[in-house]
PDB file of C-alpha atoms in Angstrom:
ATOM      1  CA  UNK A 926     -24.804  28.595   0.671  1.00 61.00           C
ATOM      2  CA  UNK A 927     -25.547  32.168   1.684  1.00 73.00           C
ATOM      3  CA  UNK A 928     -22.935  34.764   0.788  1.00 87.00           C
ATOM      4  CA  UNK A 929     -22.376  35.716   4.439  1.00 93.00           C
ATOM      5  CA  UNK A 930     -22.950  33.392   7.386  1.00 93.00           C
ATOM      6  CA  UNK A 931     -23.165  34.611  10.968  1.00 93.00           C
ATOM      7  CA  UNK A 932     -24.322  32.770  14.067  1.00 88.00           C
ATOM      8  CA  UNK A 933     -27.346  34.699  15.381  1.00 85.00           C
ATOM      9  CA  UNK A 934     -26.727  33.678  18.990  1.00 85.00           C
ATOM     10  CA  UNK A 935     -27.927  34.895  21.418  1.00 92.00           C
ATOM     11  CA  UNK A 936     -24.613  35.172  23.195  1.00 94.00           C
ATOM     12  CA  UNK A 937     -24.594  35.983  26.909  1.00 96.00           C
ATOM     13  CA  UNK A 938     -21.382  36.802  28.766  1.00 96.00           C
ATOM     14  CA  UNK A 939     -20.482  38.282  32.176  1.00 97.00           C
ATOM     15  CA  UNK A 940     -19.131  41.806  32.392  1.00 97.00           C
ATOM     16  CA  UNK A 941     -15.392  41.918  31.759  1.00 97.00           C
ATOM     17  CA  UNK A 942     -15.354  38.856  29.481  1.00 97.00           C
ATOM     18  CA  UNK A 943     -13.655  38.760  26.099  1.00 97.00           C
ATOM     19  CA  UNK A 944     -16.209  38.378  23.343  1.00 97.00           C
ATOM     20  CA  UNK A 945     -15.501  36.808  19.967  1.00 96.00           C
ATOM     21  CA  UNK A 946     -17.911  37.340  17.085  1.00 97.00           C
ATOM     22  CA  UNK A 947     -17.381  35.736  13.682  1.00 96.00           C
ATOM     23  CA  UNK A 948     -18.590  35.610  10.115  1.00 96.00           C
ATOM     24  CA  UNK A 949     -17.709  33.456   7.157  1.00 96.00           C
ATOM     25  CA  UNK A 950     -18.279  34.342   3.549  1.00 95.00           C
ATOM     26  CA  UNK A 951     -18.135  32.728   0.142  1.00 93.00           C
ATOM     27  CA  UNK A 952     -17.469  35.601  -2.294  1.00 90.00           C
ATOM     28  CA  UNK A 953     -13.718  35.970  -2.773  1.00 90.00           C
ATOM     29  CA  UNK A 954     -14.295  39.386  -4.394  1.00 89.00           C
ATOM     30  CA  UNK A 955     -15.171  40.992  -1.049  1.00 90.00           C
ATOM     31  CA  UNK A 956     -12.506  43.553  -0.128  1.00 89.00           C
ATOM     32  CA  UNK A 957     -14.196  45.791   2.429  1.00 90.00           C
ATOM     33  CA  UNK A 958     -15.229  44.311   5.764  1.00 93.00           C
ATOM     34  CA  UNK A 959     -17.253  46.091   8.397  1.00 93.00           C
ATOM     35  CA  UNK A 960     -18.847  45.507  11.733  1.00 96.00           C
ATOM     36  CA  UNK A 961     -22.011  47.376  12.572  1.00 96.00           C
ATOM     37  CA  UNK A 962     -23.568  47.610  16.015  1.00 97.00           C
ATOM     38  CA  UNK A 963     -27.334  47.849  16.322  1.00 95.00           C
ATOM     39  CA  UNK A 964     -28.980  48.706  19.605  1.00 95.00           C
ATOM     40  CA  UNK A 965     -32.568  47.648  20.135  1.00 91.00           C
ATOM     41  CA  UNK A 966     -34.977  49.730  18.045  1.00 89.00           C
ATOM     42  CA  UNK A 967     -32.150  51.746  16.488  1.00 92.00           C
ATOM     43  CA  UNK A 968     -30.424  51.807  13.133  1.00 93.00           C
ATOM     44  CA  UNK A 969     -27.061  50.062  12.590  1.00 94.00           C
ATOM     45  CA  UNK A 970     -23.977  52.188  13.232  1.00 93.00           C
ATOM     46  CA  UNK A 971     -20.500  51.490  11.887  1.00 92.00           C
ATOM     47  CA  UNK A 972     -18.180  50.155  14.568  1.00 94.00           C
ATOM     48  CA  UNK A 973     -15.119  48.913  12.704  1.00 91.00           C
ATOM     49  CA  UNK A 974     -13.924  48.875   9.118  1.00 89.00           C
ATOM     50  CA  UNK A 975     -11.096  46.847   7.578  1.00 89.00           C
ATOM     51  CA  UNK A 976      -9.819  46.787   4.043  1.00 85.00           C
ATOM     52  CA  UNK A 977      -8.567  43.415   2.775  1.00 84.00           C
ATOM     53  CA  UNK A 978      -6.720  41.160   5.239  1.00 83.00           C
ATOM     54  CA  UNK A 979      -5.216  42.066   8.569  1.00 85.00           C
ATOM     55  CA  UNK A 980      -6.072  43.373  12.004  1.00 90.00           C
ATOM     56  CA  UNK A 981      -7.400  46.679  13.179  1.00 92.00           C
ATOM     57  CA  UNK A 982      -7.686  47.830  16.759  1.00 95.00           C
ATOM     58  CA  UNK A 983      -9.821  50.624  18.205  1.00 94.00           C
ATOM     59  CA  UNK A 984      -9.941  50.806  21.975  1.00 96.00           C
ATOM     60  CA  UNK A 985     -11.504  47.622  23.305  1.00 97.00           C
ATOM     61  CA  UNK A 986     -12.439  46.425  19.809  1.00 97.00           C
ATOM     62  CA  UNK A 987     -10.274  44.436  17.395  1.00 97.00           C
ATOM     63  CA  UNK A 988     -11.343  43.399  13.915  1.00 96.00           C
ATOM     64  CA  UNK A 989      -9.546  40.611  12.079  1.00 96.00           C
ATOM     65  CA  UNK A 990      -9.869  39.520   8.464  1.00 95.00           C
ATOM     66  CA  UNK A 991      -8.468  36.260   7.097  1.00 93.00           C
ATOM     67  CA  UNK A 992      -9.184  36.304   3.374  1.00 92.00           C
ATOM     68  CA  UNK A 993      -7.519  32.942   2.801  1.00 92.00           C
ATOM     69  CA  UNK A 994     -10.087  31.325   5.083  1.00 93.00           C
ATOM     70  CA  UNK A 995     -12.883  33.756   4.179  1.00 94.00           C
ATOM     71  CA  UNK A 996     -13.362  34.440   7.875  1.00 94.00           C
ATOM     72  CA  UNK A 997     -13.692  37.670   9.818  1.00 96.00           C
ATOM     73  CA  UNK A 998     -13.811  38.269  13.549  1.00 96.00           C
ATOM     74  CA  UNK A 999     -14.596  41.011  16.022  1.00 97.00           C
ATOM     75  CA  UNK A1000     -13.131  40.817  19.514  1.00 97.00           C
ATOM     76  CA  UNK A1001     -14.412  42.896  22.394  1.00 97.00           C
ATOM     77  CA  UNK A1002     -12.152  43.106  25.445  1.00 97.00           C
ATOM     78  CA  UNK A1003     -13.377  43.954  28.933  1.00 97.00           C
ATOM     79  CA  UNK A1004     -16.979  43.774  27.745  1.00 97.00           C
ATOM     80  CA  UNK A1005     -19.445  46.179  29.331  1.00 97.00           C
ATOM     81  CA  UNK A1006     -23.242  46.042  29.728  1.00 97.00           C
ATOM     82  CA  UNK A1007     -23.366  48.965  27.275  1.00 96.00           C
ATOM     83  CA  UNK A1008     -21.940  46.602  24.625  1.00 97.00           C
ATOM     84  CA  UNK A1009     -25.211  44.660  24.701  1.00 97.00           C
ATOM     85  CA  UNK A1010     -26.517  44.945  21.159  1.00 96.00           C
ATOM     86  CA  UNK A1011     -26.762  43.036  17.905  1.00 95.00           C
ATOM     87  CA  UNK A1012     -23.509  42.980  15.939  1.00 97.00           C
ATOM     88  CA  UNK A1013     -23.767  42.656  12.177  1.00 96.00           C
ATOM     89  CA  UNK A1014     -20.871  41.882   9.913  1.00 96.00           C
ATOM     90  CA  UNK A1015     -21.029  43.414   6.462  1.00 94.00           C
ATOM     91  CA  UNK A1016     -18.840  43.169   3.407  1.00 91.00           C
ATOM     92  CA  UNK A1017     -18.537  44.641  -0.022  1.00 88.00           C
ATOM     93  CA  UNK A1018     -16.804  44.002  -3.320  1.00 83.00           C
ATOM     94  CA  UNK A1019     -15.040  46.900  -5.094  1.00 78.00           C
ATOM     95  CA  UNK A1020     -17.561  47.047  -7.911  1.00 73.00           C
ATOM     96  CA  UNK A1021     -20.200  49.489  -8.958  1.00 69.00           C
ATOM     97  CA  UNK A1022     -23.829  48.629  -9.360  1.00 69.00           C
ATOM     98  CA  UNK A1023     -25.548  45.751  -7.627  1.00 70.00           C
ATOM     99  CA  UNK A1024     -22.320  43.742  -7.510  1.00 69.00           C
ATOM    100  CA  UNK A1025     -20.975  46.351  -5.117  1.00 76.00           C
ATOM    101  CA  UNK A1026     -23.877  46.121  -2.671  1.00 82.00           C
ATOM    102  CA  UNK A1027     -23.105  45.883   1.024  1.00 87.00           C
ATOM    103  CA  UNK A1028     -23.988  42.341   2.116  1.00 90.00           C
ATOM    104  CA  UNK A1029     -24.885  41.820   5.762  1.00 93.00           C
ATOM    105  CA  UNK A1030     -24.747  38.808   8.016  1.00 94.00           C
ATOM    106  CA  UNK A1031     -27.839  38.054  10.073  1.00 92.00           C
ATOM    107  CA  UNK A1032     -26.307  39.592  13.183  1.00 94.00           C
ATOM    108  CA  UNK A1033     -25.314  38.138  16.565  1.00 95.00           C
ATOM    109  CA  UNK A1034     -27.270  39.318  19.580  1.00 95.00           C
ATOM    110  CA  UNK A1035     -24.890  39.940  22.495  1.00 96.00           C
ATOM    111  CA  UNK A1036     -25.901  40.415  26.105  1.00 97.00           C
ATOM    112  CA  UNK A1037     -23.311  41.451  28.694  1.00 97.00           C
ATOM    113  CA  UNK A1038     -24.523  40.803  32.221  1.00 96.00           C
ATOM    114  CA  UNK A1039     -23.351  43.068  35.092  1.00 94.00           C
TER     115      UNK A1039
ATOM    116  CA  UNK B 684     -28.240  67.055  14.511  1.00 62.00           C
ATOM    117  CA  UNK B 685     -29.694  63.865  13.062  1.00 70.00           C
ATOM    118  CA  UNK B 686     -27.643  62.752  10.067  1.00 91.00           C
ATOM    119  CA  UNK B 687     -30.253  60.448   8.508  1.00 95.00           C
ATOM    120  CA  UNK B 688     -33.864  60.830   9.580  1.00 96.00           C
ATOM    121  CA  UNK B 689     -36.974  58.890   8.671  1.00 96.00           C
ATOM    122  CA  UNK B 690     -40.689  59.489   9.123  1.00 96.00           C
ATOM    123  CA  UNK B 691     -42.813  57.995  10.405  1.00 97.00           C
ATOM    124  CA  UNK B 692     -41.131  55.847  13.050  1.00 95.00           C
ATOM    125  CA  UNK B 693     -44.126  53.556  13.244  1.00 96.00           C
ATOM    126  CA  UNK B 694     -46.707  52.761  10.587  1.00 97.00           C
ATOM    127  CA  UNK B 695     -49.686  50.467  11.113  1.00 97.00           C
ATOM    128  CA  UNK B 696     -51.956  49.958   8.142  1.00 97.00           C
ATOM    129  CA  UNK B 697     -54.355  47.578   6.450  1.00 97.00           C
ATOM    130  CA  UNK B 698     -53.592  45.185   3.626  1.00 97.00           C
ATOM    131  CA  UNK B 699     -54.125  46.708   0.222  1.00 97.00           C
ATOM    132  CA  UNK B 700     -53.343  50.280   1.285  1.00 97.00           C
ATOM    133  CA  UNK B 701     -50.676  52.485  -0.283  1.00 97.00           C
ATOM    134  CA  UNK B 702     -48.171  54.151   2.022  1.00 97.00           C
ATOM    135  CA  UNK B 703     -44.992  56.229   1.882  1.00 97.00           C
ATOM    136  CA  UNK B 704     -41.952  56.475   4.119  1.00 97.00           C
ATOM    137  CA  UNK B 705     -39.782  59.576   3.960  1.00 97.00           C
ATOM    138  CA  UNK B 706     -36.023  59.805   4.378  1.00 97.00           C
ATOM    139  CA  UNK B 707     -33.756  62.827   4.615  1.00 96.00           C
ATOM    140  CA  UNK B 708     -29.987  63.056   5.052  1.00 96.00           C
ATOM    141  CA  UNK B 709     -28.038  66.200   5.925  1.00 95.00           C
ATOM    142  CA  UNK B 710     -24.591  64.710   5.265  1.00 92.00           C
ATOM    143  CA  UNK B 711     -24.321  65.969   1.699  1.00 91.00           C
ATOM    144  CA  UNK B 712     -24.023  62.397   0.426  1.00 90.00           C
ATOM    145  CA  UNK B 713     -24.733  61.537  -3.178  1.00 88.00           C
ATOM    146  CA  UNK B 714     -26.013  57.990  -2.678  1.00 89.00           C
ATOM    147  CA  UNK B 715     -28.997  56.851  -0.644  1.00 92.00           C
ATOM    148  CA  UNK B 716     -30.375  53.398   0.065  1.00 93.00           C
ATOM    149  CA  UNK B 717     -33.392  51.566   1.339  1.00 95.00           C
ATOM    150  CA  UNK B 718     -33.007  48.361   3.334  1.00 95.00           C
ATOM    151  CA  UNK B 719     -35.562  45.925   4.719  1.00 95.00           C
ATOM    152  CA  UNK B 720     -34.920  44.155   8.025  1.00 94.00           C
ATOM    153  CA  UNK B 721     -37.222  41.240   8.614  1.00 89.00           C
ATOM    154  CA  UNK B 722     -38.327  39.683  11.893  1.00 83.00           C
ATOM    155  CA  UNK B 723     -35.158  37.602  12.022  1.00 79.00           C
ATOM    156  CA  UNK B 724     -33.065  40.776  11.849  1.00 78.00           C
ATOM    157  CA  UNK B 725     -31.773  39.992   8.369  1.00 85.00           C
ATOM    158  CA  UNK B 726     -30.883  43.298   6.688  1.00 90.00           C
ATOM    159  CA  UNK B 727     -31.215  43.263   2.935  1.00 90.00           C
ATOM    160  CA  UNK B 728     -30.773  46.040   0.401  1.00 91.00           C
ATOM    161  CA  UNK B 729     -33.792  47.045  -1.669  1.00 92.00           C
ATOM    162  CA  UNK B 730     -32.526  50.032  -3.660  1.00 89.00           C
ATOM    163  CA  UNK B 731     -29.532  52.251  -4.045  1.00 89.00           C
ATOM    164  CA  UNK B 732     -29.879  55.591  -5.769  1.00 89.00           C
ATOM    165  CA  UNK B 733     -27.801  58.567  -6.704  1.00 82.00           C
ATOM    166  CA  UNK B 734     -28.496  61.415  -9.061  1.00 72.00           C
ATOM    167  CA  UNK B 735     -27.600  59.304 -12.011  1.00 68.00           C
ATOM    168  CA  UNK B 736     -28.581  55.772 -11.338  1.00 78.00           C
ATOM    169  CA  UNK B 737     -31.223  53.683  -9.633  1.00 83.00           C
ATOM    170  CA  UNK B 738     -30.139  50.170  -8.782  1.00 79.00           C
ATOM    171  CA  UNK B 739     -32.934  47.843  -7.855  1.00 75.00           C
ATOM    172  CA  UNK B 740     -32.497  44.545  -6.089  1.00 79.00           C
ATOM    173  CA  UNK B 741     -34.158  42.071  -8.419  1.00 73.00           C
ATOM    174  CA  UNK B 742     -36.049  40.422  -5.585  1.00 84.00           C
ATOM    175  CA  UNK B 743     -37.969  43.598  -4.705  1.00 89.00           C
ATOM    176  CA  UNK B 744     -41.587  43.568  -5.958  1.00 91.00           C
ATOM    177  CA  UNK B 745     -42.515  46.419  -8.268  1.00 91.00           C
ATOM    178  CA  UNK B 746     -45.077  47.520  -5.673  1.00 95.00           C
ATOM    179  CA  UNK B 747     -42.094  49.243  -4.061  1.00 95.00           C
ATOM    180  CA  UNK B 748     -40.775  52.377  -5.719  1.00 92.00           C
ATOM    181  CA  UNK B 749     -38.236  54.957  -4.574  1.00 91.00           C
ATOM    182  CA  UNK B 750     -38.807  58.625  -5.303  1.00 89.00           C
ATOM    183  CA  UNK B 751     -36.089  61.240  -4.939  1.00 89.00           C
ATOM    184  CA  UNK B 752     -37.250  64.864  -5.080  1.00 88.00           C
ATOM    185  CA  UNK B 753     -33.667  66.045  -4.483  1.00 88.00           C
ATOM    186  CA  UNK B 754     -30.269  64.750  -3.443  1.00 88.00           C
ATOM    187  CA  UNK B 755     -31.058  64.907   0.264  1.00 92.00           C
ATOM    188  CA  UNK B 756     -34.295  62.929   0.113  1.00 93.00           C
ATOM    189  CA  UNK B 757     -35.254  59.416  -0.925  1.00 94.00           C
ATOM    190  CA  UNK B 758     -38.803  58.378  -0.191  1.00 94.00           C
ATOM    191  CA  UNK B 759     -40.196  54.870  -0.416  1.00 96.00           C
ATOM    192  CA  UNK B 760     -43.661  54.306  -1.841  1.00 96.00           C
ATOM    193  CA  UNK B 761     -45.387  51.000  -1.323  1.00 96.00           C
ATOM    194  CA  UNK B 762     -48.532  50.102  -3.211  1.00 96.00           C
ATOM    195  CA  UNK B 763     -51.067  47.388  -2.349  1.00 97.00           C
ATOM    196  CA  UNK B 764     -49.453  46.490   0.964  1.00 97.00           C
ATOM    197  CA  UNK B 765     -49.250  42.814   1.879  1.00 96.00           C
ATOM    198  CA  UNK B 766     -48.823  41.043   5.211  1.00 96.00           C
ATOM    199  CA  UNK B 767     -45.295  40.027   4.212  1.00 93.00           C
ATOM    200  CA  UNK B 768     -44.292  43.668   3.890  1.00 95.00           C
ATOM    201  CA  UNK B 769     -44.310  43.975   7.681  1.00 96.00           C
ATOM    202  CA  UNK B 770     -40.723  44.733   8.662  1.00 96.00           C
ATOM    203  CA  UNK B 771     -38.416  47.537   9.685  1.00 96.00           C
ATOM    204  CA  UNK B 772     -37.302  49.702   6.778  1.00 97.00           C
ATOM    205  CA  UNK B 773     -34.010  51.555   7.046  1.00 97.00           C
ATOM    206  CA  UNK B 774     -32.783  54.412   4.947  1.00 96.00           C
ATOM    207  CA  UNK B 775     -29.027  54.942   4.614  1.00 95.00           C
ATOM    208  CA  UNK B 776     -26.638  57.222   2.775  1.00 93.00           C
ATOM    209  CA  UNK B 777     -23.006  57.207   1.720  1.00 89.00           C
ATOM    210  CA  UNK B 778     -20.569  59.222  -0.341  1.00 85.00           C
ATOM    211  CA  UNK B 779     -19.162  57.440  -3.424  1.00 73.00           C
ATOM    212  CA  UNK B 780     -15.415  57.420  -3.750  1.00 67.00           C
ATOM    213  CA  UNK B 781     -14.839  57.959  -0.057  1.00 58.00           C
ATOM    214  CA  UNK B 782     -12.570  55.618   1.857  1.00 56.00           C
ATOM    215  CA  UNK B 783     -13.793  53.013   4.313  1.00 54.00           C
ATOM    216  CA  UNK B 784     -15.649  51.226   1.525  1.00 56.00           C
ATOM    217  CA  UNK B 785     -18.126  54.092   1.331  1.00 70.00           C
ATOM    218  CA  UNK B 786     -19.377  53.928   4.894  1.00 82.00           C
ATOM    219  CA  UNK B 787     -23.139  53.855   5.045  1.00 89.00           C
ATOM    220  CA  UNK B 788     -24.959  55.864   7.692  1.00 92.00           C
ATOM    221  CA  UNK B 789     -28.341  54.512   8.727  1.00 94.00           C
ATOM    222  CA  UNK B 790     -31.523  56.185   9.853  1.00 95.00           C
ATOM    223  CA  UNK B 791     -33.450  55.023  12.932  1.00 95.00           C
ATOM    224  CA  UNK B 792     -35.838  52.831  10.953  1.00 96.00           C
ATOM    225  CA  UNK B 793     -39.564  52.781  10.239  1.00 97.00           C
ATOM    226  CA  UNK B 794     -41.499  49.907  11.760  1.00 96.00           C
ATOM    227  CA  UNK B 795     -44.241  48.883   9.352  1.00 97.00           C
ATOM    228  CA  UNK B 796     -47.008  46.562  10.458  1.00 97.00           C
ATOM    229  CA  UNK B 797     -49.564  45.423   7.884  1.00 96.00           C
ATOM    230  CA  UNK B 798     -52.770  44.002   9.332  1.00 96.00           C
TER     231      UNK B 798
END
């Protein structure tokens, strides 16, 4: 079992839809959970960050972490064509060295149609 | 102002050649990284490096070597290039001890194609 599992999609939704993106993980030591957005031919950029369990909201984006289920989600409300990108979940344990590496999911490619 | 920059953006070369990719960050960060993103978009760490410590992912062949002339630069040297090295290579940087799990800032990527 890979450390982080993420459905690669592609996921296609109409403009204005609510989008739900998810990742599961196996390492219970992960404490930091992030969502990165990667536009085509660009580098990943941090979208949301959550420490431990709970919800975090930023504009149209909400990140949720359920450590008991080892499951994280990103919700996008009122999706826009400009949200079309690949979304990568990433997580990290609070250790130094290689045990503290940022581990990425494979990314979900999202397309929002006008 | 580009926070993390990489050169070149594209690199096409023959098998067996040696090549380098350069990375510079102007964020004042102490830690820099190299990642490889394969054709399936899977992003995997190759190295992390600060002034004190180089951490190598054990799956990285020793044909790959990072070189850091100073804190703001981490270059990637690749010897005896192989077809399987074709990928997009991303440089990133972060500041240890910062909140947000040490947010990593990524460069735009270098697309390497080995023929």
